[in-house]
Amino acid sequence: MALTDKALKALKPRETQYKKSDEKGLYILVHPNGSRYFRFKYYFDAKEKHLAVGVYPEMSLAQAREKVLELRKQLKENIDPAYQKKLEKLTSKISSENTFEAVAKEWHKNSANKWSTKHGNNLLRRLELDVFPKVGFRAIKDITPLELLSVLKEVEARNALDIVKRLRQICGQVFRYGVVTGKCARDITPDLKGAIKTAPHKHYAHIEEKDLPEFMAKLENYQGDIQTKLAFKLLILTLVRTIELRGMRWSEIDFKEKIWKVPAERMKKRRLHLVPLSKQVLKILEELKKLNSGYEYVFPNRNNPTKFMSENTLIYTLYRLGYHSRATVHGFRATASTILNEKGFNSDHIEMQLAHAHDNKVRASYNHAQYLPQRCSMLQWWADFVEGKIKKSDTDKVVNFLAKK
């Protein structure tokens, strides 16, 4: 006989547990302590099985019957309800462990050796401030493009467009890590293309070819610290970034092979970078050896020689030369790139020497020695070109100019 709500309420506990059947395999199990549990009896692969359905009265009789109908549908599809329940529990557990925040922190931990400590901390901090509070608790596989877009739109509303761009890139890396580790199906960030404002591209202020003779003449007649003067010359001739130059170690320079090997951990993209040394650069380094060969760094900090030259040293020197707002230290890379491109040098050789990353996946397969002979020739041409800009007439003009001041 089928159970009724009245009959369920009237069930009293006994010394041992007992059951009362309903219909279609549903029954209620009454424990000696008065607890009552809905159970489902069924057969699968010719074996009798019992499955917990719910607790009375939290689950009503009607709800229990509805649940049994769902379980019987699974049986018709040759699915064992007990196995399906375990699978759902496992899926739920995996989802709870594979939240966006959990996956992002796992990605961050596994990628930490690619970055400097400061850069790695900055990446995680960006996520902690703007992404984790909104979707960090969500299973990464369940996050939709629209959901992520709403997160980035909040940052965009602060007009922090550079941060929006970077956050999208970081989230893309997290999703791609999720894909390769089986935690989500795909990277959803490409779906957001065109939906987010982009910050205007910033060009570093730099001098043009026509202004190079004047600058080189002023630098040649610079009356400040000789180490700073030589650092500026190397910066211009090698096309490296400021931080790469200031952190140069004597151990990185191979005078015999005429090459400077900048280790991966000091490069922006964490790739070994080779800088061919022109005759002019080698001459400057020989001069620096007389000054600083006893130190680890080619440009030791004057206040603390165990550290390297401060970034402000080059910046303030540029100001003293009269180029405040007219040029930046980093801008000399743009000056060199522009001139080399205009003179017909291969853009791939130039980009490789600038240590720029390529979006194209084929070109991104980075070989640090790629185009090395061509780059050697190109940097020697560039050093000769820059040297040729230091004309006596230009130097005399500067000397006279300085004398009048």
Short mmCIF file of C-alpha atoms in Angstrom, two decimals:
data_model
loop_
_atom_site.label_atom_id
_atom_site.label_comp_id
_atom_site.label_asym_id
_atom_site.label_seq_id
_atom_site.Cartn_x
_atom_site.Cartn_y
_atom_site.Cartn_z
CA MET A 1 0.00 0.00 0.00
CA ALA A 2 1.29 3.46 -0.92
CA LEU A 3 2.32 5.77 1.88
CA THR A 4 0.50 8.96 2.82
CA ASP A 5 1.68 12.10 4.62
CA LYS A 6 -0.56 11.18 7.54
CA ALA A 7 0.95 7.69 7.75
CA LEU A 8 4.50 9.11 7.62
CA LYS A 9 3.81 11.47 10.49
CA ALA A 10 2.38 8.58 12.54
CA LEU A 11 5.48 6.37 12.22
CA LYS A 12 7.03 5.70 15.62
CA PRO A 13 10.57 4.47 16.36
CA ARG A 14 11.18 0.91 17.50
CA GLU A 15 14.06 -0.90 19.17
CA THR A 16 15.42 -1.84 15.73
CA GLN A 17 15.14 0.00 12.45
CA TYR A 18 12.30 -0.93 10.10
CA LYS A 19 10.98 0.15 6.74
CA LYS A 20 7.64 0.99 5.16
CA SER A 21 7.27 0.66 1.39
CA ASP A 22 5.65 3.23 -0.87
CA GLU A 23 5.66 2.47 -4.62
CA LYS A 24 8.07 2.06 -7.53
CA GLY A 25 10.89 1.06 -5.22
CA LEU A 26 10.54 3.97 -2.79
CA TYR A 27 10.45 3.18 0.92
CA ILE A 28 11.13 4.95 4.19
CA LEU A 29 13.58 3.63 6.77
CA VAL A 30 12.82 4.46 10.40
CA HIS A 31 15.73 4.42 12.86
CA PRO A 32 15.47 3.76 16.61
CA ASN A 33 16.30 7.40 17.31
CA GLY A 34 13.27 8.51 15.26
CA SER A 35 15.16 9.62 12.13
CA ARG A 36 13.36 8.77 8.89
CA TYR A 37 15.14 8.32 5.55
CA PHE A 38 13.71 7.87 2.07
CA ARG A 39 15.47 5.08 0.19
CA PHE A 40 15.14 3.66 -3.31
CA LYS A 41 15.41 -0.05 -4.01
CA TYR A 42 16.26 -1.05 -7.57
CA TYR A 43 18.05 -3.70 -9.61
CA PHE A 44 21.03 -3.09 -11.86
CA ASP A 45 22.99 -5.83 -13.61
CA ALA A 46 20.74 -8.34 -11.81
CA LYS A 47 21.89 -7.02 -8.42
CA GLU A 48 19.66 -5.50 -5.75
CA LYS A 49 20.79 -2.04 -4.73
CA HIS A 50 19.60 0.65 -2.30
CA LEU A 51 20.15 4.39 -2.71
CA ALA A 52 19.56 7.22 -0.23
CA VAL A 53 17.03 9.71 -1.58
CA GLY A 54 16.43 12.21 1.21
CA VAL A 55 15.48 12.85 4.83
CA TYR A 56 11.92 13.24 6.02
CA PRO A 57 10.40 15.78 6.74
CA GLU A 58 13.02 18.04 5.03
CA MET A 59 12.05 16.17 1.85
CA SER A 60 8.33 15.66 1.42
CA LEU A 61 6.74 12.46 0.16
CA ALA A 62 5.86 14.17 -3.14
CA GLN A 63 9.46 15.33 -3.61
CA ALA A 64 10.78 11.84 -2.85
CA ARG A 65 8.45 10.31 -5.43
CA GLU A 66 9.55 12.88 -8.02
CA LYS A 67 13.19 12.06 -7.30
CA VAL A 68 12.49 8.33 -7.75
CA LEU A 69 10.96 9.03 -11.16
CA GLU A 70 14.25 10.74 -12.18
CA LEU A 71 16.24 7.75 -10.92
CA ARG A 72 14.03 5.30 -12.83
CA LYS A 73 14.64 7.32 -16.03
CA GLN A 74 18.36 6.79 -15.49
CA LEU A 75 17.75 3.03 -15.19
CA LYS A 76 15.87 3.06 -18.49
CA GLU A 77 18.98 4.66 -20.06
CA ASN A 78 21.10 1.86 -18.53
CA ILE A 79 22.67 4.24 -15.99
CA ASP A 80 23.26 3.05 -12.46
CA PRO A 81 21.79 5.80 -10.18
CA ALA A 82 24.34 5.02 -7.44
CA TYR A 83 27.24 5.44 -9.87
CA GLN A 84 25.68 8.60 -11.27
CA LYS A 85 25.36 10.05 -7.76
CA LYS A 86 29.04 9.35 -7.03
CA LEU A 87 29.98 10.94 -10.35
CA GLU A 88 27.98 14.06 -9.55
CA LYS A 89 29.62 14.32 -6.13
CA LEU A 90 33.05 13.98 -7.71
CA THR A 91 32.20 16.58 -10.36
CA SER A 92 30.97 18.94 -7.67
CA LYS A 93 34.15 18.39 -5.64
CA ILE A 94 36.35 19.01 -8.68
CA SER A 95 34.39 22.18 -9.50
CA SER A 96 34.85 23.48 -5.96
CA GLU A 97 38.58 22.79 -6.17
CA ASN A 98 38.85 24.26 -9.68
CA THR A 99 37.56 27.72 -8.97
CA PHE A 100 39.05 30.54 -11.01
CA GLU A 101 41.03 31.68 -7.99
CA ALA A 102 42.41 28.19 -7.30
CA VAL A 103 43.41 27.67 -10.95
CA ALA A 104 44.91 31.18 -11.16
CA LYS A 105 47.07 30.59 -8.09
CA GLU A 106 48.17 27.21 -9.44
CA TRP A 107 49.09 28.86 -12.77
CA HIS A 108 50.92 31.61 -10.91
CA LYS A 109 52.90 29.12 -8.82
CA ASN A 110 53.88 27.04 -11.86
CA SER A 111 54.92 30.11 -13.86
CA ALA A 112 56.80 31.94 -11.10
CA ASN A 113 60.24 30.95 -12.42
CA LYS A 114 59.55 32.91 -15.62
CA TRP A 115 59.21 36.26 -13.83
CA SER A 116 61.03 38.45 -11.40
CA THR A 117 59.59 38.34 -7.87
CA LYS A 118 58.28 41.87 -8.24
CA HIS A 119 56.55 41.15 -11.55
CA GLY A 120 55.01 37.93 -10.24
CA ASN A 121 53.67 39.71 -7.17
CA ASN A 122 52.18 42.44 -9.35
CA LEU A 123 50.34 39.90 -11.51
CA LEU A 124 48.77 38.18 -8.51
CA ARG A 125 47.92 41.50 -6.89
CA ARG A 126 45.99 42.63 -9.98
CA LEU A 127 43.87 39.47 -9.82
CA GLU A 128 43.32 39.82 -6.08
CA LEU A 129 42.10 43.40 -6.44
CA ASP A 130 39.84 43.18 -9.48
CA VAL A 131 39.03 39.59 -10.47
CA PHE A 132 38.96 37.25 -7.46
CA PRO A 133 36.30 39.27 -5.56
CA LYS A 134 33.93 38.98 -8.55
CA VAL A 135 34.49 35.52 -10.07
CA GLY A 136 37.25 33.94 -8.00
CA PHE A 137 34.78 31.60 -6.27
CA ARG A 138 33.26 30.40 -9.56
CA ALA A 139 34.30 27.13 -11.20
CA ILE A 140 36.55 28.22 -14.07
CA LYS A 141 34.68 25.99 -16.52
CA ASP A 142 31.39 27.76 -15.74
CA ILE A 143 32.56 31.37 -16.22
CA THR A 144 30.99 32.91 -19.33
CA PRO A 145 32.47 35.62 -21.59
CA LEU A 146 29.70 38.01 -20.49
CA GLU A 147 30.56 37.37 -16.84
CA LEU A 148 34.24 38.13 -17.37
CA LEU A 149 33.35 41.16 -19.48
CA SER A 150 31.34 42.63 -16.59
CA VAL A 151 34.42 42.29 -14.36
CA LEU A 152 36.63 44.12 -16.85
CA LYS A 153 33.99 46.76 -17.48
CA GLU A 154 34.15 47.76 -13.82
CA VAL A 155 37.87 48.39 -14.19
CA GLU A 156 37.26 50.20 -17.46
CA ALA A 157 34.81 52.50 -15.66
CA ARG A 158 37.75 53.75 -13.58
CA ASN A 159 39.42 54.68 -16.87
CA ALA A 160 42.22 52.26 -15.99
CA LEU A 161 42.53 51.11 -19.59
CA ASP A 162 46.09 49.82 -19.28
CA ILE A 163 45.03 47.64 -16.35
CA VAL A 164 42.00 46.35 -18.30
CA LYS A 165 44.25 45.26 -21.14
CA ARG A 166 46.68 43.57 -18.78
CA LEU A 167 43.91 41.84 -16.81
CA ARG A 168 42.46 40.38 -19.98
CA GLN A 169 45.90 39.05 -20.91
CA ILE A 170 46.43 37.56 -17.44
CA CYS A 171 42.97 35.95 -17.42
CA GLY A 172 43.71 34.51 -20.87
CA GLN A 173 46.85 32.87 -19.51
CA VAL A 174 44.88 31.42 -16.59
CA PHE A 175 42.20 30.02 -18.91
CA ARG A 176 44.80 28.52 -21.25
CA TYR A 177 46.46 26.89 -18.26
CA GLY A 178 43.01 25.57 -17.30
CA VAL A 179 42.58 24.08 -20.77
CA VAL A 180 45.88 22.18 -20.79
CA THR A 181 45.27 20.88 -17.25
CA GLY A 182 41.73 19.74 -18.05
CA LYS A 183 40.00 22.25 -15.77
CA CYS A 184 38.05 24.09 -18.46
CA ALA A 185 37.19 23.58 -22.12
CA ARG A 186 38.57 26.75 -23.69
CA ASP A 187 39.99 30.24 -23.28
CA ILE A 188 37.04 32.64 -23.37
CA THR A 189 39.06 35.88 -23.48
CA PRO A 190 39.23 36.10 -27.32
CA ASP A 191 35.42 36.46 -27.24
CA LEU A 192 35.90 39.84 -25.56
CA LYS A 193 37.84 41.34 -28.47
CA GLY A 194 36.30 44.65 -29.47
CA ALA A 195 34.13 44.85 -26.35
CA ILE A 196 36.68 46.69 -24.22
CA LYS A 197 38.16 50.13 -24.72
CA THR A 198 41.84 50.22 -25.54
CA ALA A 199 44.28 52.77 -24.24
CA PRO A 200 45.99 54.95 -26.86
CA HIS A 201 49.38 53.52 -27.73
CA LYS A 202 52.10 55.40 -25.89
CA HIS A 203 55.17 56.33 -27.88
CA TYR A 204 58.28 57.18 -25.94
CA ALA A 205 59.52 60.64 -26.77
CA HIS A 206 62.66 60.28 -28.85
CA ILE A 207 64.98 62.33 -31.00
CA GLU A 208 64.98 62.02 -34.78
CA GLU A 209 67.92 61.43 -37.09
CA LYS A 210 68.33 65.14 -37.82
CA ASP A 211 68.73 65.83 -34.08
CA LEU A 212 71.18 63.01 -33.43
CA PRO A 213 74.38 65.00 -34.25
CA GLU A 214 73.46 67.71 -31.73
CA PHE A 215 72.71 65.18 -29.00
CA MET A 216 75.87 63.15 -29.60
CA ALA A 217 77.95 66.33 -29.55
CA LYS A 218 76.41 67.38 -26.23
CA LEU A 219 77.00 63.92 -24.81
CA GLU A 220 80.60 63.96 -26.04
CA ASN A 221 81.18 67.20 -24.15
CA TYR A 222 79.26 66.16 -21.02
CA GLN A 223 81.21 67.31 -17.94
CA GLY A 224 79.54 64.98 -15.45
CA ASP A 225 80.49 61.50 -14.24
CA ILE A 226 82.44 59.61 -16.92
CA GLN A 227 80.69 56.35 -16.00
CA THR A 228 77.30 57.91 -16.76
CA LYS A 229 78.55 59.28 -20.07
CA LEU A 230 79.86 55.86 -21.12
CA ALA A 231 76.62 54.19 -19.98
CA PHE A 232 74.63 56.49 -22.25
CA LYS A 233 76.89 55.67 -25.18
CA LEU A 234 76.46 51.94 -24.61
CA LEU A 235 72.70 52.34 -24.30
CA ILE A 236 72.54 54.02 -27.70
CA LEU A 237 74.90 51.58 -29.42
CA THR A 238 73.47 48.29 -28.08
CA LEU A 239 69.70 48.96 -28.40
CA VAL A 240 69.03 47.33 -25.01
CA ARG A 241 66.51 48.42 -22.40
CA THR A 242 67.69 50.64 -19.54
CA ILE A 243 67.36 47.94 -16.88
CA GLU A 244 69.33 45.49 -19.01
CA LEU A 245 72.18 47.96 -19.38
CA ARG A 246 72.29 49.11 -15.75
CA GLY A 247 72.34 45.50 -14.51
CA MET A 248 75.14 44.44 -16.87
CA ARG A 249 77.71 42.17 -15.18
CA TRP A 250 81.29 41.62 -16.28
CA SER A 251 80.59 37.89 -16.22
CA GLU A 252 78.04 38.32 -19.04
CA ILE A 253 80.58 39.76 -21.48
CA ASP A 254 82.61 37.50 -23.75
CA PHE A 255 85.41 39.71 -25.07
CA LYS A 256 86.85 36.90 -27.17
CA GLU A 257 83.59 36.16 -28.97
CA LYS A 258 82.63 39.85 -28.91
CA ILE A 259 79.21 39.09 -27.50
CA TRP A 260 77.18 40.17 -24.48
CA LYS A 261 74.95 37.40 -23.16
CA VAL A 262 72.07 38.89 -21.16
CA PRO A 263 70.63 36.01 -19.08
CA ALA A 264 66.96 35.14 -19.41
CA GLU A 265 66.09 36.15 -15.85
CA ARG A 266 67.15 39.74 -16.61
CA MET A 267 65.14 40.03 -19.82
CA LYS A 268 61.55 41.26 -20.02
CA LYS A 269 60.43 38.12 -21.88
CA ARG A 270 62.66 35.80 -19.85
CA ARG A 271 64.73 34.69 -22.86
CA LEU A 272 68.49 34.69 -23.23
CA HIS A 273 69.46 37.69 -25.35
CA LEU A 274 72.66 38.08 -27.37
CA VAL A 275 74.08 41.52 -28.08
CA PRO A 276 76.91 41.63 -30.65
CA LEU A 277 79.63 44.04 -29.56
CA SER A 278 80.82 46.55 -32.15
CA LYS A 279 84.35 47.93 -32.16
CA GLN A 280 83.07 51.11 -30.53
CA VAL A 281 81.31 49.19 -27.75
CA LEU A 282 84.39 47.08 -27.04
CA LYS A 283 86.46 50.26 -26.75
CA ILE A 284 83.98 51.71 -24.24
CA LEU A 285 84.01 48.49 -22.21
CA GLU A 286 87.81 48.51 -22.10
CA GLU A 287 87.63 52.04 -20.71
CA LEU A 288 85.05 50.93 -18.14
CA LYS A 289 87.30 48.03 -17.08
CA LYS A 290 89.87 50.56 -15.94
CA LEU A 291 87.22 52.14 -13.73
CA ASN A 292 85.08 49.27 -12.50
CA SER A 293 86.72 45.90 -13.18
CA GLY A 294 86.90 45.19 -9.45
CA TYR A 295 83.10 45.20 -9.12
CA GLU A 296 80.46 42.67 -10.11
CA TYR A 297 78.53 45.22 -12.12
CA VAL A 298 79.87 47.16 -15.07
CA PHE A 299 77.99 50.18 -13.70
CA PRO A 300 78.12 49.90 -9.90
CA ASN A 301 76.04 52.22 -7.77
CA ARG A 302 78.31 54.94 -6.36
CA ASN A 303 76.61 54.83 -2.95
CA ASN A 304 76.47 51.03 -2.74
CA PRO A 305 78.77 49.22 -5.21
CA THR A 306 77.09 45.88 -4.49
CA LYS A 307 74.10 47.25 -6.42
CA PHE A 308 73.97 48.71 -9.92
CA MET A 309 73.41 52.22 -11.21
CA SER A 310 70.11 53.92 -10.37
CA GLU A 311 67.59 54.53 -13.13
CA ASN A 312 67.47 58.21 -12.16
CA THR A 313 71.14 58.62 -13.01
CA LEU A 314 70.47 58.35 -16.75
CA ILE A 315 67.19 60.27 -16.56
CA TYR A 316 68.73 63.27 -14.79
CA THR A 317 71.69 63.22 -17.15
CA LEU A 318 69.29 63.50 -20.07
CA TYR A 319 67.65 66.48 -18.34
CA ARG A 320 71.02 68.15 -17.78
CA LEU A 321 71.79 67.75 -21.48
CA GLY A 322 68.68 69.81 -22.18
CA TYR A 323 66.26 67.08 -23.28
CA HIS A 324 63.61 67.27 -20.58
CA SER A 325 60.25 66.49 -22.29
CA ARG A 326 62.07 66.21 -25.63
CA ALA A 327 63.30 62.64 -25.21
CA THR A 328 63.28 59.70 -22.83
CA VAL A 329 66.07 57.27 -22.05
CA HIS A 330 63.98 54.39 -23.41
CA GLY A 331 63.25 56.46 -26.53
CA PHE A 332 66.72 55.84 -27.97
CA ARG A 333 65.56 52.34 -28.88
CA ALA A 334 62.85 53.94 -31.00
CA THR A 335 65.39 56.30 -32.57
CA ALA A 336 67.61 53.37 -33.56
CA SER A 337 64.69 51.26 -34.78
CA THR A 338 63.33 54.08 -36.95
CA ILE A 339 66.68 54.86 -38.53
CA LEU A 340 67.60 51.21 -39.14
CA ASN A 341 64.24 50.54 -40.78
CA GLU A 342 64.56 53.66 -42.92
CA LYS A 343 68.05 52.57 -44.00
CA GLY A 344 66.64 49.29 -45.31
CA PHE A 345 67.71 46.80 -42.63
CA ASN A 346 65.55 43.70 -42.30
CA SER A 347 62.77 44.34 -39.77
CA ASP A 348 63.11 40.79 -38.36
CA HIS A 349 66.76 41.47 -37.56
CA ILE A 350 65.87 44.76 -35.90
CA GLU A 351 63.03 43.26 -33.85
CA MET A 352 65.22 40.37 -32.76
CA GLN A 353 67.92 42.78 -31.59
CA LEU A 354 65.31 44.82 -29.70
CA ALA A 355 64.19 41.54 -28.02
CA HIS A 356 60.62 42.14 -28.99
CA ALA A 357 58.11 39.27 -28.78
CA HIS A 358 56.04 38.40 -31.85
CA ASP A 359 52.32 37.61 -31.87
CA ASN A 360 52.78 35.20 -34.76
CA LYS A 361 53.24 31.76 -33.21
CA VAL A 362 55.75 30.64 -35.82
CA ARG A 363 57.96 33.69 -35.34
CA ALA A 364 57.52 33.39 -31.59
CA SER A 365 59.50 30.13 -31.59
CA TYR A 366 62.44 32.06 -30.22
CA ASN A 367 66.04 31.24 -31.06
CA HIS A 368 68.35 33.65 -29.27
CA ALA A 369 71.09 33.17 -31.90
CA GLN A 370 68.74 33.71 -34.84
CA TYR A 371 70.10 36.18 -37.43
CA LEU A 372 73.25 36.63 -35.32
CA PRO A 373 75.66 37.27 -38.24
CA GLN A 374 73.23 39.81 -39.72
CA ARG A 375 72.76 41.45 -36.34
CA CYS A 376 76.53 41.70 -35.88
CA SER A 377 76.82 43.55 -39.18
CA MET A 378 73.79 45.72 -38.39
CA LEU A 379 75.09 46.84 -34.98
CA GLN A 380 78.54 47.60 -36.41
CA TRP A 381 76.89 49.72 -39.11
CA TRP A 382 74.82 51.46 -36.44
CA ALA A 383 77.88 52.20 -34.30
CA ASP A 384 79.72 53.62 -37.34
CA PHE A 385 76.64 55.67 -38.21
CA VAL A 386 76.32 57.13 -34.70
CA GLU A 387 80.06 57.80 -34.52
CA GLY A 388 79.83 59.62 -37.84
CA LYS A 389 77.26 61.99 -36.34
CA ILE A 390 79.85 63.36 -33.93
CA LYS A 391 81.22 65.93 -36.32
CA LYS A 392 83.84 68.45 -35.35
CA SER A 393 81.66 71.35 -36.43
CA ASP A 394 78.79 70.14 -34.22
CA THR A 395 81.16 69.62 -31.30
CA ASP A 396 82.58 73.13 -31.72
CA LYS A 397 79.06 74.57 -31.67
CA VAL A 398 78.33 72.88 -28.39
CA VAL A 399 81.64 73.93 -26.85
CA ASN A 400 80.94 77.54 -27.79
CA PHE A 401 77.38 77.21 -26.52
CA LEU A 402 78.55 75.85 -23.17
CA ALA A 403 81.25 78.53 -22.90
CA LYS A 404 78.64 81.27 -23.17
CA LYS A 405 76.53 79.84 -20.35
#
